Amino acid sequence: MESRIDVQREERKTQERLVISFGGSTEAQIFASAAQEAGISGRLIPKPREFSADCGQAFMTAIENASLIEALIKEEALEYEEIRKLLFKL
């Protein structure tokens, strides 16, 4: 008999997300605030291992927001380390 938890885990889908990493938590907080003010949905997450073994924060948003993120970075001269597309189970 399959448990309810097993069924829920199977229903989780893998989705591609845009992830921006930062050198420090201050840059991450500034970026998240600027994105929120610009109406770009997303959230801060622990920096994924795909970036580095260092701890830190990253901003995760939908792939569809890539052009908005690029424009925001240029307009606000925001600092970041790297931008990548990563797969997440959501």
PDB file of C-alpha atoms in Angstrom:
ATOM      1  CA  MET A   1       0.000   0.000   0.000  1.00  0.00           C
ATOM      2  CA  GLU A   2       1.379   3.349  -1.049  1.00  0.00           C
ATOM      3  CA  SER A   3       1.441   6.007   1.633  1.00  0.00           C
ATOM      4  CA  ARG A   4       0.169   9.524   1.145  1.00  0.00           C
ATOM      5  CA  ILE A   5       3.697  10.919   1.503  1.00  0.00           C
ATOM      6  CA  ASP A   6       4.967   8.706  -1.336  1.00  0.00           C
ATOM      7  CA  VAL A   7       2.164   9.914  -3.598  1.00  0.00           C
ATOM      8  CA  GLN A   8       2.962  13.555  -2.819  1.00  0.00           C
ATOM      9  CA  ARG A   9       6.660  13.041  -3.603  1.00  0.00           C
ATOM     10  CA  GLU A  10       5.832  11.494  -6.972  1.00  0.00           C
ATOM     11  CA  GLU A  11       3.660  14.492  -7.857  1.00  0.00           C
ATOM     12  CA  ARG A  12       6.528  16.975  -7.419  1.00  0.00           C
ATOM     13  CA  LYS A  13       7.695  18.172 -10.786  1.00  0.00           C
ATOM     14  CA  THR A  14      11.139  19.270 -11.833  1.00  0.00           C
ATOM     15  CA  GLN A  15      11.171  22.863 -13.028  1.00  0.00           C
ATOM     16  CA  GLU A  16      13.904  25.045 -14.436  1.00  0.00           C
ATOM     17  CA  ARG A  17      14.553  28.251 -12.499  1.00  0.00           C
ATOM     18  CA  LEU A  18      16.869  31.219 -12.915  1.00  0.00           C
ATOM     19  CA  VAL A  19      19.272  31.508  -9.973  1.00  0.00           C
ATOM     20  CA  ILE A  20      21.517  34.495  -9.237  1.00  0.00           C
ATOM     21  CA  SER A  21      24.370  34.064  -6.738  1.00  0.00           C
ATOM     22  CA  PHE A  22      26.056  36.770  -4.669  1.00  0.00           C
ATOM     23  CA  GLY A  23      29.358  37.353  -2.925  1.00  0.00           C
ATOM     24  CA  GLY A  24      27.693  38.301   0.343  1.00  0.00           C
ATOM     25  CA  SER A  25      24.378  38.513   2.118  1.00  0.00           C
ATOM     26  CA  THR A  26      24.235  42.307   1.781  1.00  0.00           C
ATOM     27  CA  GLU A  27      24.273  42.095  -2.026  1.00  0.00           C
ATOM     28  CA  ALA A  28      21.622  39.368  -1.891  1.00  0.00           C
ATOM     29  CA  GLN A  29      19.319  41.470   0.303  1.00  0.00           C
ATOM     30  CA  ILE A  30      19.760  44.552  -1.895  1.00  0.00           C
ATOM     31  CA  PHE A  31      19.001  42.497  -5.004  1.00  0.00           C
ATOM     32  CA  ALA A  32      15.893  40.888  -3.475  1.00  0.00           C
ATOM     33  CA  SER A  33      14.569  44.291  -2.397  1.00  0.00           C
ATOM     34  CA  ALA A  34      15.183  45.790  -5.844  1.00  0.00           C
ATOM     35  CA  ALA A  35      13.455  42.830  -7.521  1.00  0.00           C
ATOM     36  CA  GLN A  36      10.450  43.148  -5.221  1.00  0.00           C
ATOM     37  CA  GLU A  37      10.182  46.902  -5.897  1.00  0.00           C
ATOM     38  CA  ALA A  38      10.342  46.168  -9.644  1.00  0.00           C
ATOM     39  CA  GLY A  39       7.519  43.628  -9.309  1.00  0.00           C
ATOM     40  CA  ILE A  40       9.708  40.609 -10.117  1.00  0.00           C
ATOM     41  CA  SER A  41       8.642  37.519  -8.196  1.00  0.00           C
ATOM     42  CA  GLY A  42      11.299  35.385  -6.555  1.00  0.00           C
ATOM     43  CA  ARG A  43      12.904  34.588  -3.235  1.00  0.00           C
ATOM     44  CA  LEU A  44      16.229  34.219  -1.506  1.00  0.00           C
ATOM     45  CA  ILE A  45      17.465  30.657  -1.074  1.00  0.00           C
ATOM     46  CA  PRO A  46      20.667  29.063   0.237  1.00  0.00           C
ATOM     47  CA  LYS A  47      23.316  29.166  -2.496  1.00  0.00           C
ATOM     48  CA  PRO A  48      23.091  25.864  -4.430  1.00  0.00           C
ATOM     49  CA  ARG A  49      26.176  23.644  -4.575  1.00  0.00           C
ATOM     50  CA  GLU A  50      26.241  24.023  -8.356  1.00  0.00           C
ATOM     51  CA  PHE A  51      27.723  27.494  -7.787  1.00  0.00           C
ATOM     52  CA  SER A  52      30.346  26.667  -5.153  1.00  0.00           C
ATOM     53  CA  ALA A  53      30.962  24.884  -1.882  1.00  0.00           C
ATOM     54  CA  ASP A  54      30.795  28.254  -0.115  1.00  0.00           C
ATOM     55  CA  CYS A  55      27.720  29.082   1.867  1.00  0.00           C
ATOM     56  CA  GLY A  56      25.705  32.140   1.006  1.00  0.00           C
ATOM     57  CA  GLN A  57      22.473  33.230  -0.577  1.00  0.00           C
ATOM     58  CA  ALA A  58      21.038  33.216  -4.057  1.00  0.00           C
ATOM     59  CA  PHE A  59      17.900  34.676  -5.624  1.00  0.00           C
ATOM     60  CA  MET A  60      15.603  32.208  -7.395  1.00  0.00           C
ATOM     61  CA  THR A  61      12.980  33.292  -9.921  1.00  0.00           C
ATOM     62  CA  ALA A  62      11.087  31.957 -12.920  1.00  0.00           C
ATOM     63  CA  ILE A  63      12.977  31.545 -16.202  1.00  0.00           C
ATOM     64  CA  GLU A  64      10.432  33.886 -17.789  1.00  0.00           C
ATOM     65  CA  ASN A  65      11.879  36.734 -15.694  1.00  0.00           C
ATOM     66  CA  ALA A  66      15.350  36.527 -17.286  1.00  0.00           C
ATOM     67  CA  SER A  67      15.023  39.675 -19.405  1.00  0.00           C
ATOM     68  CA  LEU A  68      13.510  41.585 -16.468  1.00  0.00           C
ATOM     69  CA  ILE A  69      16.398  40.490 -14.237  1.00  0.00           C
ATOM     70  CA  GLU A  70      18.986  41.549 -16.837  1.00  0.00           C
ATOM     71  CA  ALA A  71      17.343  44.961 -17.196  1.00  0.00           C
ATOM     72  CA  LEU A  72      17.138  45.392 -13.411  1.00  0.00           C
ATOM     73  CA  ILE A  73      20.833  44.575 -12.989  1.00  0.00           C
ATOM     74  CA  LYS A  74      21.783  47.180 -15.603  1.00  0.00           C
ATOM     75  CA  GLU A  75      19.376  49.892 -14.423  1.00  0.00           C
ATOM     76  CA  GLU A  76      20.242  49.561 -10.731  1.00  0.00           C
ATOM     77  CA  ALA A  77      23.935  48.580 -11.214  1.00  0.00           C
ATOM     78  CA  LEU A  78      23.351  45.586  -8.920  1.00  0.00           C
ATOM     79  CA  GLU A  79      26.251  43.347  -7.903  1.00  0.00           C
ATOM     80  CA  TYR A  80      26.102  39.575  -8.357  1.00  0.00           C
ATOM     81  CA  GLU A  81      28.490  36.670  -8.931  1.00  0.00           C
ATOM     82  CA  GLU A  82      26.799  34.443 -11.466  1.00  0.00           C
ATOM     83  CA  ILE A  83      23.495  33.677 -13.155  1.00  0.00           C
ATOM     84  CA  ARG A  84      22.515  30.100 -14.038  1.00  0.00           C
ATOM     85  CA  LYS A  85      19.505  28.066 -15.044  1.00  0.00           C
ATOM     86  CA  LEU A  86      19.052  25.152 -12.631  1.00  0.00           C
ATOM     87  CA  LEU A  87      16.510  22.351 -12.207  1.00  0.00           C
ATOM     88  CA  PHE A  88      14.572  22.164  -8.944  1.00  0.00           C
ATOM     89  CA  LYS A  89      11.955  19.749  -7.634  1.00  0.00           C
ATOM     90  CA  LEU A  90       9.107  21.997  -6.556  1.00  0.00           C
TER      91      LEU A  90
END
